[in-house]
């Protein structure tokens, strides 16, 4: 691509409106919401979305929604 990491990230941020890492987190969270079913536990949902532990899953979930996964899915059935 004939560019280094820093200019590429700046161009990405300018075009998309978020850093590549933030964008990847948004995509992962949207996939998590689409894959939610009542048959899956929250642990299964987090693992399928690529989280390696429950603490990071809950932390990211709260950052996006302001609620824990359990509270969010109880209110949004």
mmCIF file of the C-alpha atoms, coordinates in Angstrom:
data_MODEL
# 
_entry.id   MODEL 
# 
loop_
_atom_site.group_PDB 
_atom_site.id 
_atom_site.type_symbol 
_atom_site.label_atom_id 
_atom_site.label_alt_id 
_atom_site.label_comp_id 
_atom_site.label_asym_id 
_atom_site.label_entity_id 
_atom_site.label_seq_id 
_atom_site.pdbx_PDB_ins_code 
_atom_site.Cartn_x 
_atom_site.Cartn_y 
_atom_site.Cartn_z 
_atom_site.occupancy 
_atom_site.B_iso_or_equiv 
_atom_site.pdbx_formal_charge 
_atom_site.auth_seq_id 
_atom_site.auth_comp_id 
_atom_site.auth_asym_id 
_atom_site.auth_atom_id 
_atom_site.pdbx_PDB_model_num 
ATOM 1  C CA . UNK A 1 1  ? 0.000   0.000   0.000  1.00 0.00 ? 1  UNK A CA 1 
ATOM 2  C CA . UNK A 1 2  ? 3.101   2.192   0.050  1.00 0.00 ? 2  UNK A CA 1 
ATOM 3  C CA . UNK A 1 3  ? 2.320   3.812   3.386  1.00 0.00 ? 3  UNK A CA 1 
ATOM 4  C CA . UNK A 1 4  ? 3.358   3.308   6.986  1.00 0.00 ? 4  UNK A CA 1 
ATOM 5  C CA . UNK A 1 5  ? 1.162   2.477   9.952  1.00 0.00 ? 5  UNK A CA 1 
ATOM 6  C CA . UNK A 1 6  ? 0.669   6.006   11.303 1.00 0.00 ? 6  UNK A CA 1 
ATOM 7  C CA . UNK A 1 7  ? -0.556  7.674   8.084  1.00 0.00 ? 7  UNK A CA 1 
ATOM 8  C CA . UNK A 1 8  ? -2.766  4.687   7.354  1.00 0.00 ? 8  UNK A CA 1 
ATOM 9  C CA . UNK A 1 9  ? -4.379  4.903   10.802 1.00 0.00 ? 9  UNK A CA 1 
ATOM 10 C CA . UNK A 1 10 ? -4.896  8.653   10.404 1.00 0.00 ? 10 UNK A CA 1 
ATOM 11 C CA . UNK A 1 11 ? -6.520  8.142   7.005  1.00 0.00 ? 11 UNK A CA 1 
ATOM 12 C CA . UNK A 1 12 ? -8.704  5.376   8.412  1.00 0.00 ? 12 UNK A CA 1 
ATOM 13 C CA . UNK A 1 13 ? -9.770  7.555   11.368 1.00 0.00 ? 13 UNK A CA 1 
ATOM 14 C CA . UNK A 1 14 ? -10.579 10.468  9.057  1.00 0.00 ? 14 UNK A CA 1 
ATOM 15 C CA . UNK A 1 15 ? -12.612 8.304   6.685  1.00 0.00 ? 15 UNK A CA 1 
ATOM 16 C CA . UNK A 1 16 ? -14.407 6.064   9.179  1.00 0.00 ? 16 UNK A CA 1 
ATOM 17 C CA . UNK A 1 17 ? -14.578 8.364   12.188 1.00 0.00 ? 17 UNK A CA 1 
ATOM 18 C CA . UNK A 1 18 ? -12.953 5.924   14.600 1.00 0.00 ? 18 UNK A CA 1 
ATOM 19 C CA . UNK A 1 19 ? -9.578  4.309   15.070 1.00 0.00 ? 19 UNK A CA 1 
ATOM 20 C CA . UNK A 1 20 ? -9.123  0.829   13.562 1.00 0.00 ? 20 UNK A CA 1 
ATOM 21 C CA . UNK A 1 21 ? -9.162  -0.682  17.070 1.00 0.00 ? 21 UNK A CA 1 
ATOM 22 C CA . UNK A 1 22 ? -12.377 1.132   18.036 1.00 0.00 ? 22 UNK A CA 1 
ATOM 23 C CA . UNK A 1 23 ? -13.984 0.175   14.720 1.00 0.00 ? 23 UNK A CA 1 
ATOM 24 C CA . UNK A 1 24 ? -13.071 -3.483  15.274 1.00 0.00 ? 24 UNK A CA 1 
ATOM 25 C CA . UNK A 1 25 ? -14.663 -3.291  18.726 1.00 0.00 ? 25 UNK A CA 1 
ATOM 26 C CA . UNK A 1 26 ? -17.857 -1.844  17.255 1.00 0.00 ? 26 UNK A CA 1 
ATOM 27 C CA . UNK A 1 27 ? -18.014 -4.575  14.604 1.00 0.00 ? 27 UNK A CA 1 
ATOM 28 C CA . UNK A 1 28 ? -17.419 -7.256  17.259 1.00 0.00 ? 28 UNK A CA 1 
ATOM 29 C CA . UNK A 1 29 ? -20.129 -5.799  19.508 1.00 0.00 ? 29 UNK A CA 1 
ATOM 30 C CA . UNK A 1 30 ? -22.661 -5.629  16.653 1.00 0.00 ? 30 UNK A CA 1 
ATOM 31 C CA . UNK A 1 31 ? -21.934 -9.274  15.814 1.00 0.00 ? 31 UNK A CA 1 
ATOM 32 C CA . UNK A 1 32 ? -22.421 -10.162 19.475 1.00 0.00 ? 32 UNK A CA 1 
ATOM 33 C CA . UNK A 1 33 ? -25.859 -8.537  19.495 1.00 0.00 ? 33 UNK A CA 1 
ATOM 34 C CA . UNK A 1 34 ? -26.874 -10.280 16.256 1.00 0.00 ? 34 UNK A CA 1 
ATOM 35 C CA . UNK A 1 35 ? -25.778 -13.677 17.601 1.00 0.00 ? 35 UNK A CA 1 
ATOM 36 C CA . UNK A 1 36 ? -27.726 -13.384 20.859 1.00 0.00 ? 36 UNK A CA 1 
ATOM 37 C CA . UNK A 1 37 ? -30.392 -16.006 21.392 1.00 0.00 ? 37 UNK A CA 1 
ATOM 38 C CA . UNK A 1 38 ? -32.129 -17.232 24.514 1.00 0.00 ? 38 UNK A CA 1 
ATOM 39 C CA . UNK A 1 39 ? -30.484 -20.639 23.981 1.00 0.00 ? 39 UNK A CA 1 
ATOM 40 C CA . UNK A 1 40 ? -26.957 -19.229 24.461 1.00 0.00 ? 40 UNK A CA 1 
ATOM 41 C CA . UNK A 1 41 ? -25.504 -18.281 27.813 1.00 0.00 ? 41 UNK A CA 1 
ATOM 42 C CA . UNK A 1 42 ? -23.791 -14.921 28.157 1.00 0.00 ? 42 UNK A CA 1 
ATOM 43 C CA . UNK A 1 43 ? -20.494 -16.764 28.583 1.00 0.00 ? 43 UNK A CA 1 
ATOM 44 C CA . UNK A 1 44 ? -21.002 -18.567 25.257 1.00 0.00 ? 44 UNK A CA 1 
ATOM 45 C CA . UNK A 1 45 ? -21.955 -15.300 23.617 1.00 0.00 ? 45 UNK A CA 1 
ATOM 46 C CA . UNK A 1 46 ? -18.807 -13.592 24.875 1.00 0.00 ? 46 UNK A CA 1 
ATOM 47 C CA . UNK A 1 47 ? -16.553 -16.457 23.812 1.00 0.00 ? 47 UNK A CA 1 
ATOM 48 C CA . UNK A 1 48 ? -18.098 -16.570 20.333 1.00 0.00 ? 48 UNK A CA 1 
ATOM 49 C CA . UNK A 1 49 ? -17.507 -12.843 19.987 1.00 0.00 ? 49 UNK A CA 1 
ATOM 50 C CA . UNK A 1 50 ? -13.811 -13.333 20.714 1.00 0.00 ? 50 UNK A CA 1 
ATOM 51 C CA . UNK A 1 51 ? -13.563 -12.310 24.349 1.00 0.00 ? 51 UNK A CA 1 
ATOM 52 C CA . UNK A 1 52 ? -11.080 -14.389 26.323 1.00 0.00 ? 52 UNK A CA 1 
ATOM 53 C CA . UNK A 1 53 ? -12.533 -13.640 29.735 1.00 0.00 ? 53 UNK A CA 1 
ATOM 54 C CA . UNK A 1 54 ? -15.766 -12.478 31.277 1.00 0.00 ? 54 UNK A CA 1 
ATOM 55 C CA . UNK A 1 55 ? -14.277 -9.316  32.800 1.00 0.00 ? 55 UNK A CA 1 
ATOM 56 C CA . UNK A 1 56 ? -13.318 -7.835  29.426 1.00 0.00 ? 56 UNK A CA 1 
ATOM 57 C CA . UNK A 1 57 ? -16.642 -8.873  27.931 1.00 0.00 ? 57 UNK A CA 1 
ATOM 58 C CA . UNK A 1 58 ? -18.595 -7.124  30.692 1.00 0.00 ? 58 UNK A CA 1 
ATOM 59 C CA . UNK A 1 59 ? -16.324 -4.050  30.612 1.00 0.00 ? 59 UNK A CA 1 
ATOM 60 C CA . UNK A 1 60 ? -16.771 -3.565  26.852 1.00 0.00 ? 60 UNK A CA 1 
ATOM 61 C CA . UNK A 1 61 ? -20.491 -4.281  27.089 1.00 0.00 ? 61 UNK A CA 1 
ATOM 62 C CA . UNK A 1 62 ? -20.935 -1.593  29.755 1.00 0.00 ? 62 UNK A CA 1 
ATOM 63 C CA . UNK A 1 63 ? -18.866 0.853   27.681 1.00 0.00 ? 63 UNK A CA 1 
ATOM 64 C CA . UNK A 1 64 ? -21.213 0.423   24.706 1.00 0.00 ? 64 UNK A CA 1 
ATOM 65 C CA . UNK A 1 65 ? -24.563 0.163   26.502 1.00 0.00 ? 65 UNK A CA 1 
ATOM 66 C CA . UNK A 1 66 ? -24.116 1.516   30.027 1.00 0.00 ? 66 UNK A CA 1 
ATOM 67 C CA . UNK A 1 67 ? -25.529 -1.733  31.405 1.00 0.00 ? 67 UNK A CA 1 
ATOM 68 C CA . UNK A 1 68 ? -24.308 -5.201  32.239 1.00 0.00 ? 68 UNK A CA 1 
ATOM 69 C CA . UNK A 1 69 ? -25.110 -7.864  29.620 1.00 0.00 ? 69 UNK A CA 1 
ATOM 70 C CA . UNK A 1 70 ? -27.644 -9.489  31.932 1.00 0.00 ? 70 UNK A CA 1 
ATOM 71 C CA . UNK A 1 71 ? -29.508 -6.234  32.600 1.00 0.00 ? 71 UNK A CA 1 
ATOM 72 C CA . UNK A 1 72 ? -29.397 -5.231  28.925 1.00 0.00 ? 72 UNK A CA 1 
ATOM 73 C CA . UNK A 1 73 ? -30.873 -8.481  27.641 1.00 0.00 ? 73 UNK A CA 1 
ATOM 74 C CA . UNK A 1 74 ? -33.567 -8.520  30.357 1.00 0.00 ? 74 UNK A CA 1 
ATOM 75 C CA . UNK A 1 75 ? -34.738 -5.053  29.242 1.00 0.00 ? 75 UNK A CA 1 
ATOM 76 C CA . UNK A 1 76 ? -34.418 -5.725  25.519 1.00 0.00 ? 76 UNK A CA 1 
ATOM 77 C CA . UNK A 1 77 ? -36.218 -9.034  24.985 1.00 0.00 ? 77 UNK A CA 1 
# 
